[in-house]
Short mmCIF file of C-alpha atoms in Angstrom, two decimals:
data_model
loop_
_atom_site.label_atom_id
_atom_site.label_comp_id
_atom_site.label_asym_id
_atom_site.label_seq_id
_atom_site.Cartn_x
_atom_site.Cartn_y
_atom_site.Cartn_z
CA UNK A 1 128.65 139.25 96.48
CA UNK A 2 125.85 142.25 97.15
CA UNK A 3 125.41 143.14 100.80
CA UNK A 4 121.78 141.41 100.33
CA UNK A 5 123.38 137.87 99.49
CA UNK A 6 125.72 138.35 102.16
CA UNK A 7 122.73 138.62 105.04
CA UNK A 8 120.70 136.18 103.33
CA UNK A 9 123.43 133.83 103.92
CA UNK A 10 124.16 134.88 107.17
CA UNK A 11 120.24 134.65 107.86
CA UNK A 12 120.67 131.21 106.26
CA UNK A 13 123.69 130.34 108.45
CA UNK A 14 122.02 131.02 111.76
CA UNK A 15 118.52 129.33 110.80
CA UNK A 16 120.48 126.42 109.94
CA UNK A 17 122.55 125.96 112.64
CA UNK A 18 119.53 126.33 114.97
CA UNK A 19 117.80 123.67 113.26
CA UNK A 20 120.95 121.46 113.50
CA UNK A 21 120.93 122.63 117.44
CA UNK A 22 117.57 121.14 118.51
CA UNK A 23 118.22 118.16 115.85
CA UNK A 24 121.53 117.16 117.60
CA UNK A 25 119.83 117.63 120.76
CA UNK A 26 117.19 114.75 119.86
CA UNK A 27 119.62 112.59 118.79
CA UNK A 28 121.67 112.83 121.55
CA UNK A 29 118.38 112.09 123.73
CA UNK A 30 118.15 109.03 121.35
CA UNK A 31 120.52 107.23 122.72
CA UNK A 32 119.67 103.24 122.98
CA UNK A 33 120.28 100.39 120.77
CA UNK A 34 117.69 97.84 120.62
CA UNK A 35 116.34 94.79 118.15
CA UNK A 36 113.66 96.41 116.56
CA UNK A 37 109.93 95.36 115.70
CA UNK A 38 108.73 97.46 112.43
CA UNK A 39 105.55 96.91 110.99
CA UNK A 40 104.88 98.09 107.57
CA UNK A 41 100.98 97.95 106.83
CA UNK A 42 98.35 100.00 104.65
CA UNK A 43 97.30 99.26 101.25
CA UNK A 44 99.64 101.18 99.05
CA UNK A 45 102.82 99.76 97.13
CA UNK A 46 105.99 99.33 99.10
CA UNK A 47 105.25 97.11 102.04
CA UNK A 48 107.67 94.52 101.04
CA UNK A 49 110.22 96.54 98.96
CA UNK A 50 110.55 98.45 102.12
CA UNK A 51 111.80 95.47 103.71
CA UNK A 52 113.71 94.03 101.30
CA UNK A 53 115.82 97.33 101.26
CA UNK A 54 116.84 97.06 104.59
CA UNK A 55 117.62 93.29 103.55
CA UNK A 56 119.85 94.57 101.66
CA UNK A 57 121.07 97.12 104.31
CA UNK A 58 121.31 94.09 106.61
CA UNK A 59 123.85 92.16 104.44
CA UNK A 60 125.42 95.30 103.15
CA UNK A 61 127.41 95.35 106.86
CA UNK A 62 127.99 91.12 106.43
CA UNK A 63 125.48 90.55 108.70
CA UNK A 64 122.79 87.62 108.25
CA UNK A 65 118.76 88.07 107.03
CA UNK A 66 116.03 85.24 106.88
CA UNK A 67 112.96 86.03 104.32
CA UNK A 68 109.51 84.15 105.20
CA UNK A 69 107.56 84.94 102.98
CA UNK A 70 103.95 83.45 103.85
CA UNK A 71 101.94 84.29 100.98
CA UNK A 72 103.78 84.87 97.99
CA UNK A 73 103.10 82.06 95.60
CA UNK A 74 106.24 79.93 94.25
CA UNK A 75 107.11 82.40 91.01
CA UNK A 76 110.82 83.25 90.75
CA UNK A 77 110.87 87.17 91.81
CA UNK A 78 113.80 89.38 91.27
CA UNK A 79 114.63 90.48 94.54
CA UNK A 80 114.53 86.31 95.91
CA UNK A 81 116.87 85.92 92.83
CA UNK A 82 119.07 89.07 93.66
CA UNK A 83 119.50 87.88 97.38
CA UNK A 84 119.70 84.57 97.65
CA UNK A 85 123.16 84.59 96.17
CA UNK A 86 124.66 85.70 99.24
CA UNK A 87 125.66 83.52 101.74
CA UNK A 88 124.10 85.41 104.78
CA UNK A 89 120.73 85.34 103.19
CA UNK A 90 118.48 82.18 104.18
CA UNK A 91 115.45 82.97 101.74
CA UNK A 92 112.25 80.91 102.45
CA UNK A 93 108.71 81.26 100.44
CA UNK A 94 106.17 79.36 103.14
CA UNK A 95 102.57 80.16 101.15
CA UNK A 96 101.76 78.93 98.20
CA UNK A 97 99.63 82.00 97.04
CA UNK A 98 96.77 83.80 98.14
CA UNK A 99 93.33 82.32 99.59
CA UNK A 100 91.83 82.94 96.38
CA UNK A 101 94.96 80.95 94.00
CA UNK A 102 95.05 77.90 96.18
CA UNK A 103 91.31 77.74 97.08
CA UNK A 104 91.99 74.86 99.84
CA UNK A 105 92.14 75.93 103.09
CA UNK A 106 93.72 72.60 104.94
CA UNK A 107 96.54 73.35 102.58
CA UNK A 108 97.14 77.03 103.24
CA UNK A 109 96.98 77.01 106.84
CA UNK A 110 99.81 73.58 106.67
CA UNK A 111 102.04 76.14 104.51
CA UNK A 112 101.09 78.74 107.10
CA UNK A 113 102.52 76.42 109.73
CA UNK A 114 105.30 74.95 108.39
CA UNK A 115 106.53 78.44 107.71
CA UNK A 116 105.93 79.60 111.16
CA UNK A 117 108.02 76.42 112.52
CA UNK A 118 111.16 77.47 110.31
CA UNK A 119 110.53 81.03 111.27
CA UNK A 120 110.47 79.96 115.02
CA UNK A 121 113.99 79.23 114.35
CA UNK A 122 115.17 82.32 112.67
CA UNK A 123 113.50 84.23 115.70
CA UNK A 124 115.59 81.63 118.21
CA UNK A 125 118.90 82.43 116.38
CA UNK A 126 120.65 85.18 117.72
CA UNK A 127 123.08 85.11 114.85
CA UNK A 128 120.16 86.07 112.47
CA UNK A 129 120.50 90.15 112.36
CA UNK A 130 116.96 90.88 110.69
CA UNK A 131 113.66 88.42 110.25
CA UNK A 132 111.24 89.35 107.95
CA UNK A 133 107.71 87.85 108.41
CA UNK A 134 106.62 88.88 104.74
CA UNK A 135 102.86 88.89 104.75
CA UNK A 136 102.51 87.18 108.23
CA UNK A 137 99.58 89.76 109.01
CA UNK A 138 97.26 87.99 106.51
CA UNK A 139 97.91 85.01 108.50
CA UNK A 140 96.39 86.23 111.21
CA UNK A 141 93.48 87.92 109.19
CA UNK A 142 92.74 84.37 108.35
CA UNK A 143 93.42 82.92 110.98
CA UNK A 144 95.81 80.33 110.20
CA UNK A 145 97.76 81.42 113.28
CA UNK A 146 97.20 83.15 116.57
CA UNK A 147 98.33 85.96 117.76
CA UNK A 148 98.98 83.55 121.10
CA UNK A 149 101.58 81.86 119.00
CA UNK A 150 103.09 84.49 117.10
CA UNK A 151 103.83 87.09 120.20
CA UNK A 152 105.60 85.00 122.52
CA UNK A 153 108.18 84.18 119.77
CA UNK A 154 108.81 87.63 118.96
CA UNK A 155 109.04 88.73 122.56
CA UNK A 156 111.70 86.23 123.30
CA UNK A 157 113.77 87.08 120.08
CA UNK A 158 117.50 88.03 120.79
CA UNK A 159 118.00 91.35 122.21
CA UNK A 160 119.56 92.98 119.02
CA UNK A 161 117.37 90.97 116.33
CA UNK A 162 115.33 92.97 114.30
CA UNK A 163 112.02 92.01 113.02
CA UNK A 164 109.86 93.47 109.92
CA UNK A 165 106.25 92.55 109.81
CA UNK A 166 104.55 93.08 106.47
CA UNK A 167 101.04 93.18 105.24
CA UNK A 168 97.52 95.02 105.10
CA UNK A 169 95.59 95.39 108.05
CA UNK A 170 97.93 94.43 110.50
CA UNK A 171 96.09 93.32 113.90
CA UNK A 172 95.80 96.49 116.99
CA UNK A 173 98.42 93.80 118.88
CA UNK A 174 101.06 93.83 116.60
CA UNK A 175 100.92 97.78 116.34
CA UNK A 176 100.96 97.29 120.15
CA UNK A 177 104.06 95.76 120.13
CA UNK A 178 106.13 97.65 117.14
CA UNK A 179 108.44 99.82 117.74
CA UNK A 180 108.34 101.99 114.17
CA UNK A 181 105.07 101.76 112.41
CA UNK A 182 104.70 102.72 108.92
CA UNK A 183 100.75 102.55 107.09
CA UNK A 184 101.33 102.97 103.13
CA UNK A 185 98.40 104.55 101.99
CA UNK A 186 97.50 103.75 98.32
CA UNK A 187 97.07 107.06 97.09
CA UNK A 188 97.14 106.06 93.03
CA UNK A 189 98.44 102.74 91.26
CA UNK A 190 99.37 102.11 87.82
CA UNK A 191 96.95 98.89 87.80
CA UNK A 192 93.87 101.04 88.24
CA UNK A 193 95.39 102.76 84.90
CA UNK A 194 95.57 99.37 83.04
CA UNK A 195 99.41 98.68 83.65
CA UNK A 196 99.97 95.53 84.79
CA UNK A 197 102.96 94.22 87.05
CA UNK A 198 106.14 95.45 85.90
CA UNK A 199 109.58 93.73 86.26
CA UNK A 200 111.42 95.32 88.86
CA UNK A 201 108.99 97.57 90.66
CA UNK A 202 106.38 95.02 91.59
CA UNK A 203 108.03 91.58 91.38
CA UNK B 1 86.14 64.67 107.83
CA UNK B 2 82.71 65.39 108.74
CA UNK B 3 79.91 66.61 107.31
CA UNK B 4 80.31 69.75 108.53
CA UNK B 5 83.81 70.30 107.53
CA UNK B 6 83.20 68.87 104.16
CA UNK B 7 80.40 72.04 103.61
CA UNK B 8 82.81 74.34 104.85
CA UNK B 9 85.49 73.38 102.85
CA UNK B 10 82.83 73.26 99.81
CA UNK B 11 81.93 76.49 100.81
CA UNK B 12 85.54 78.26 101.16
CA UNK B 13 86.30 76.73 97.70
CA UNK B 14 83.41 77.97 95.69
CA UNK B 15 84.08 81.76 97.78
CA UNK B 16 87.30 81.72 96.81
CA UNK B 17 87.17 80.21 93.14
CA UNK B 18 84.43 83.17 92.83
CA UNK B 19 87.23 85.26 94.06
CA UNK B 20 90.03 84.39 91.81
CA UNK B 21 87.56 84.99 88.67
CA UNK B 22 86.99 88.64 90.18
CA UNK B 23 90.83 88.78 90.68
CA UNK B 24 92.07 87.24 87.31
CA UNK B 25 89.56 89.47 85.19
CA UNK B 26 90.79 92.71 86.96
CA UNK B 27 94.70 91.17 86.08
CA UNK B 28 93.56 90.36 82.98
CA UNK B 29 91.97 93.98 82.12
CA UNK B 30 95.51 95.46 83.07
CA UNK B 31 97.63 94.50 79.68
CA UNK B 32 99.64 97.28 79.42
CA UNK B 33 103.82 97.88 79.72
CA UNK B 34 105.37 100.78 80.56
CA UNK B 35 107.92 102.47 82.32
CA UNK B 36 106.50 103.81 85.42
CA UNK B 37 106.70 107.23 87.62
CA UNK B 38 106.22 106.07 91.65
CA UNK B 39 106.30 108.94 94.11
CA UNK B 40 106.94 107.23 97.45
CA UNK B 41 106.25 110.07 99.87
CA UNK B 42 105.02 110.67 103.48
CA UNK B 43 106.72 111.44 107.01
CA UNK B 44 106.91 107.57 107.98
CA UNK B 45 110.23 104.95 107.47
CA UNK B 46 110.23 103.17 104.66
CA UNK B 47 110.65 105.50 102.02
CA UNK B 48 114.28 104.90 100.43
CA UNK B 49 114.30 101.22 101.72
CA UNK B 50 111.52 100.65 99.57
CA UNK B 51 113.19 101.95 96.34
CA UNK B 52 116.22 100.14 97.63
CA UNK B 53 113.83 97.08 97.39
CA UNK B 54 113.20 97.87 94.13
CA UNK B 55 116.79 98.24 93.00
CA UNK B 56 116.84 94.51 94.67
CA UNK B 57 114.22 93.16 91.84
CA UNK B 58 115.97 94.75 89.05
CA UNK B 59 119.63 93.64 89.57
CA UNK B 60 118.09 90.47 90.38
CA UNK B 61 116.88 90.26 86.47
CA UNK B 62 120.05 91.15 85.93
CA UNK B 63 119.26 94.86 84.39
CA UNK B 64 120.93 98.08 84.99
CA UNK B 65 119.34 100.09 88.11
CA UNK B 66 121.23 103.59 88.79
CA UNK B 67 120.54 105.98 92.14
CA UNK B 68 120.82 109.54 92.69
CA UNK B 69 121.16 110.09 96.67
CA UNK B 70 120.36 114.14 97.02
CA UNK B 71 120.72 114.57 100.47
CA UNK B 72 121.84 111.82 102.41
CA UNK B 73 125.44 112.82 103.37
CA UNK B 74 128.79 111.40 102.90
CA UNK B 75 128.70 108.55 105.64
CA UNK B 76 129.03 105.07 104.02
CA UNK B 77 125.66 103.17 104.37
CA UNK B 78 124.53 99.67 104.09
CA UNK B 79 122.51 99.57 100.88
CA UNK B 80 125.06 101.12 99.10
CA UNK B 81 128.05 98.83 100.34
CA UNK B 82 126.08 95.85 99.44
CA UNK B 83 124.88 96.83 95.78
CA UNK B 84 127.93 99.43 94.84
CA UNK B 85 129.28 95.91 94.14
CA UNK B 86 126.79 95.05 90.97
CA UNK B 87 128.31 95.94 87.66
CA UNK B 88 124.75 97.02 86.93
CA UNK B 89 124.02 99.53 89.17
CA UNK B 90 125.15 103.25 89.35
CA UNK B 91 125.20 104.69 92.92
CA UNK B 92 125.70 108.23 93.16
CA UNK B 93 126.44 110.57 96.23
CA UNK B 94 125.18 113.94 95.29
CA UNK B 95 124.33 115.80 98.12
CA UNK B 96 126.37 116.79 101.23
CA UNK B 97 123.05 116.21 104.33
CA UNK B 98 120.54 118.14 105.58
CA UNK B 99 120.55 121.84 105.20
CA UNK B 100 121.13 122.19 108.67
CA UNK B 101 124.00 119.82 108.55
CA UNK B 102 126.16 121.53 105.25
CA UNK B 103 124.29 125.60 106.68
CA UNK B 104 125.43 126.47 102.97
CA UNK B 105 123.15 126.95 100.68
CA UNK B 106 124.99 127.98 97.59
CA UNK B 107 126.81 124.58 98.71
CA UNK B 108 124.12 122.85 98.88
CA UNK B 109 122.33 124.23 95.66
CA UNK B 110 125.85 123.35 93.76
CA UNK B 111 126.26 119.79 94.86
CA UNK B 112 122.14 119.32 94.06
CA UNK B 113 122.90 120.72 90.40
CA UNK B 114 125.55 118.67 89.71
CA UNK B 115 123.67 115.46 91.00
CA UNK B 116 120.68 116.12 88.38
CA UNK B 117 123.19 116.84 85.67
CA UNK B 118 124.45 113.00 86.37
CA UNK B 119 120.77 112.14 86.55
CA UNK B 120 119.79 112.97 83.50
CA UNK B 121 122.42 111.13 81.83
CA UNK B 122 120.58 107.82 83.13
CA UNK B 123 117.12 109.53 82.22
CA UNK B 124 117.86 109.41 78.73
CA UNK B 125 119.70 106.15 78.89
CA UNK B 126 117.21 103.08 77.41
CA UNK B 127 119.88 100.51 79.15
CA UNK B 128 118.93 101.58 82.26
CA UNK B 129 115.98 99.87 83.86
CA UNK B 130 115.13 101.89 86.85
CA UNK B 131 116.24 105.38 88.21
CA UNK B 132 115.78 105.87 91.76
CA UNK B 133 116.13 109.91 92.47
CA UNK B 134 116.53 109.52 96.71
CA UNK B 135 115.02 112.75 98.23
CA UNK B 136 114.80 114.78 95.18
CA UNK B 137 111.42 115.96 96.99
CA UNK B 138 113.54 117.82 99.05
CA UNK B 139 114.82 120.04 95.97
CA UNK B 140 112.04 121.21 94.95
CA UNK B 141 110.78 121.88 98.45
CA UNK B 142 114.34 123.72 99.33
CA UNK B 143 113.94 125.65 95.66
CA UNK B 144 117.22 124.23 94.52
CA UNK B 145 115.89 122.90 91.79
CA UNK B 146 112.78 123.89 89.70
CA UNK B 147 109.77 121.40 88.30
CA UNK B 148 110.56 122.87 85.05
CA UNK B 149 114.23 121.47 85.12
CA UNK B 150 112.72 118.27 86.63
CA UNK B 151 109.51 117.10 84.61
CA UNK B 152 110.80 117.23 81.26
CA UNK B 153 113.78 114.74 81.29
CA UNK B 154 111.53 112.44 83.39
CA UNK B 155 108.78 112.68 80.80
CA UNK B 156 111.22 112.32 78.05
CA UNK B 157 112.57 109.61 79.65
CA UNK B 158 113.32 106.16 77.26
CA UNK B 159 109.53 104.28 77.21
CA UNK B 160 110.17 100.86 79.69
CA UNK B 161 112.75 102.80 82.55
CA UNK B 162 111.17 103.05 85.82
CA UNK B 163 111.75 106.20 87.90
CA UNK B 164 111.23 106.05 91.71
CA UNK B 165 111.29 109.31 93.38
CA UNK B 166 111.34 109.48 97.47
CA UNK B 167 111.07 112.43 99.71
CA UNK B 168 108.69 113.80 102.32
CA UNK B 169 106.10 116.55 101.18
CA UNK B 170 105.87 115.49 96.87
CA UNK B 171 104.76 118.31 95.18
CA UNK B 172 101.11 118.12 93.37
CA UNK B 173 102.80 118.00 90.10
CA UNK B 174 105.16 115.12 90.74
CA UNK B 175 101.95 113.86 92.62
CA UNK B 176 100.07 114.42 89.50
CA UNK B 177 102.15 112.98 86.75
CA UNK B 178 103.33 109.94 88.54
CA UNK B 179 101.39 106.45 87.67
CA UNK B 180 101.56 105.12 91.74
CA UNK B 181 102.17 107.07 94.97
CA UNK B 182 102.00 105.47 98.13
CA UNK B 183 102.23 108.38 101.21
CA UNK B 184 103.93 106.61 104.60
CA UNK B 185 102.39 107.58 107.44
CA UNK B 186 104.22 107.33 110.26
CA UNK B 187 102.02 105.82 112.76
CA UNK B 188 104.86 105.38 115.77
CA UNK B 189 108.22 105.86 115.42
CA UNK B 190 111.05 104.38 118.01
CA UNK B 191 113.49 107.49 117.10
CA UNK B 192 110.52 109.17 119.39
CA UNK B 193 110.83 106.36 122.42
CA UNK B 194 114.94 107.19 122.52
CA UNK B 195 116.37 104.65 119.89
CA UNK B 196 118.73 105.92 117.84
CA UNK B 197 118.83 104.71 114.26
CA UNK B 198 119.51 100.89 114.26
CA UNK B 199 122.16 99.42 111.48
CA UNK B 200 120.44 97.50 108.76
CA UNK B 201 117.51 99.55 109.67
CA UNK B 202 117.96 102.81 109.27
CA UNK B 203 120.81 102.96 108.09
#
């Protein structure tokens, strides 16, 4: 090893371990366990993978998840497929599509509803680890359901439940009340280019 | 139902039937397959859970999905517990944590070299549906590992695999040759309010 290798490392060494220093520090400050609220909003790709990896985080320690997914038509997708195999996965797909696919609003805001009672449930159940509210924020775009109802229930969850809220535009209350934010921005998609849906990356 | 409601409801149909031919003309237009390049980048949460999402939707067709982790250290996580258990997926370790967690680069530079020596074997695999390279931004960033060791076996790559690359900070050029990037902004973060990372959240 040259003597110039030798104090780059040792320059390396030091930089490091001052990083690591004021990084320890912060996580040491960070020191309370809580049932999160995440919202994951924007336009880009990734909302709901995003949530369905930490589904899979979730039952990855045995620990139960509930899907409500209020939008999402009634097509077989691979990751409902994938987890509803596993016993502490109660998957549930409340919408029957968007506005535009079912074109009656009566019935969209009943599927809305009914949804919303079963996830009542999940959000009651202190046994349920994680709740995701796929697409709720469209729900209250439209509103098929009010902010009024939807709060409450999430503010009275079980202390350690976690919650993931997915969707575009999601309403100034909800960002109120998150605790971790994420906004996807769409910077380029492959359906712009012509590409359609592909198995596996968007269903 | 009165007259009123009857108009309205006439009225949401025909906006939304209007609507779906819009929609189903721009679905139609895209017709093409192909393997795609997503860059999901950004300082916000949600990056690896949504390529973890991903990995969800291809097991669940019952394809082959493999993942490179390049930084993330040795410390067993919940994604991996849960789908380490598919005979279809590939999970590999390949880097030792942050910088200022190993404070060794030639360490550091090793372990990242032999984790894109494994990933190329799945980059020129055809059985294997998607390729998820975890952090690889990171790399590049660092200077472990140069664009022109990276961009040629992921342009080479078999015609239908998916690659996912995560990280904070893509460069232009993965930027540039990808087909979607979605950039996570991270809008509020509960790390910052004293929460430490949450199981079957963040990790």
């Amino acid at each position: 090893m040259t003597a110039d290798k030798a104090a780059a490392d040792r320059q390396h060494k030091a930089r490091t371990a001052k990083h690591k220093e004021a990084v320890d520090k912060r996580i040491a400050a960070a020191n309370v366990d809580k049932g999160l609220l995440l919202v994951v909003t924007g336009n880009g790709k990734g909302k709901s993978s995003s949530a369905f990896g930490m589904v899979a985080r979730t039952l990855g320690y045995g620990q139960k998840a509930a899907v409500f997914q209020f939008i999402k038509g009634k097509a077989e997708v691979g990751e409902r497929a994938y987890f509803a195999r596993d016993p502490n996965m109660r998957w549930e797909r409340c919408g029957e599509g968007f506005t535009w696919e079912t074109q009656d609003r009566d019935r969209d805001i009943a599927a809305a509803r009914a949804g919303w009672e079963k996830a009542k449930e999940a959000l009651s159940d202190p046994s349920v680890h994680l709740v995701v509210l796929d697409e709720l924020t469209y729900l209250v775009t439209y509103r098929y359901l009010s902010l009024e109802e939807i709060m409450p229930a999430i503010e009275a969850r079980p202390a350690m439940q976690h919650v993931v809220i997915t969707g575009r535009a999601a309403h100034d209350a909800l960002i109120e009340a998150a605790d971790t934010v994420s906004a996807i921005r769409d910077v380029k998609h492959a359906f712009r280019a012509g590409i359609r849906a592909q198995q596996g990356i968007d269903l």
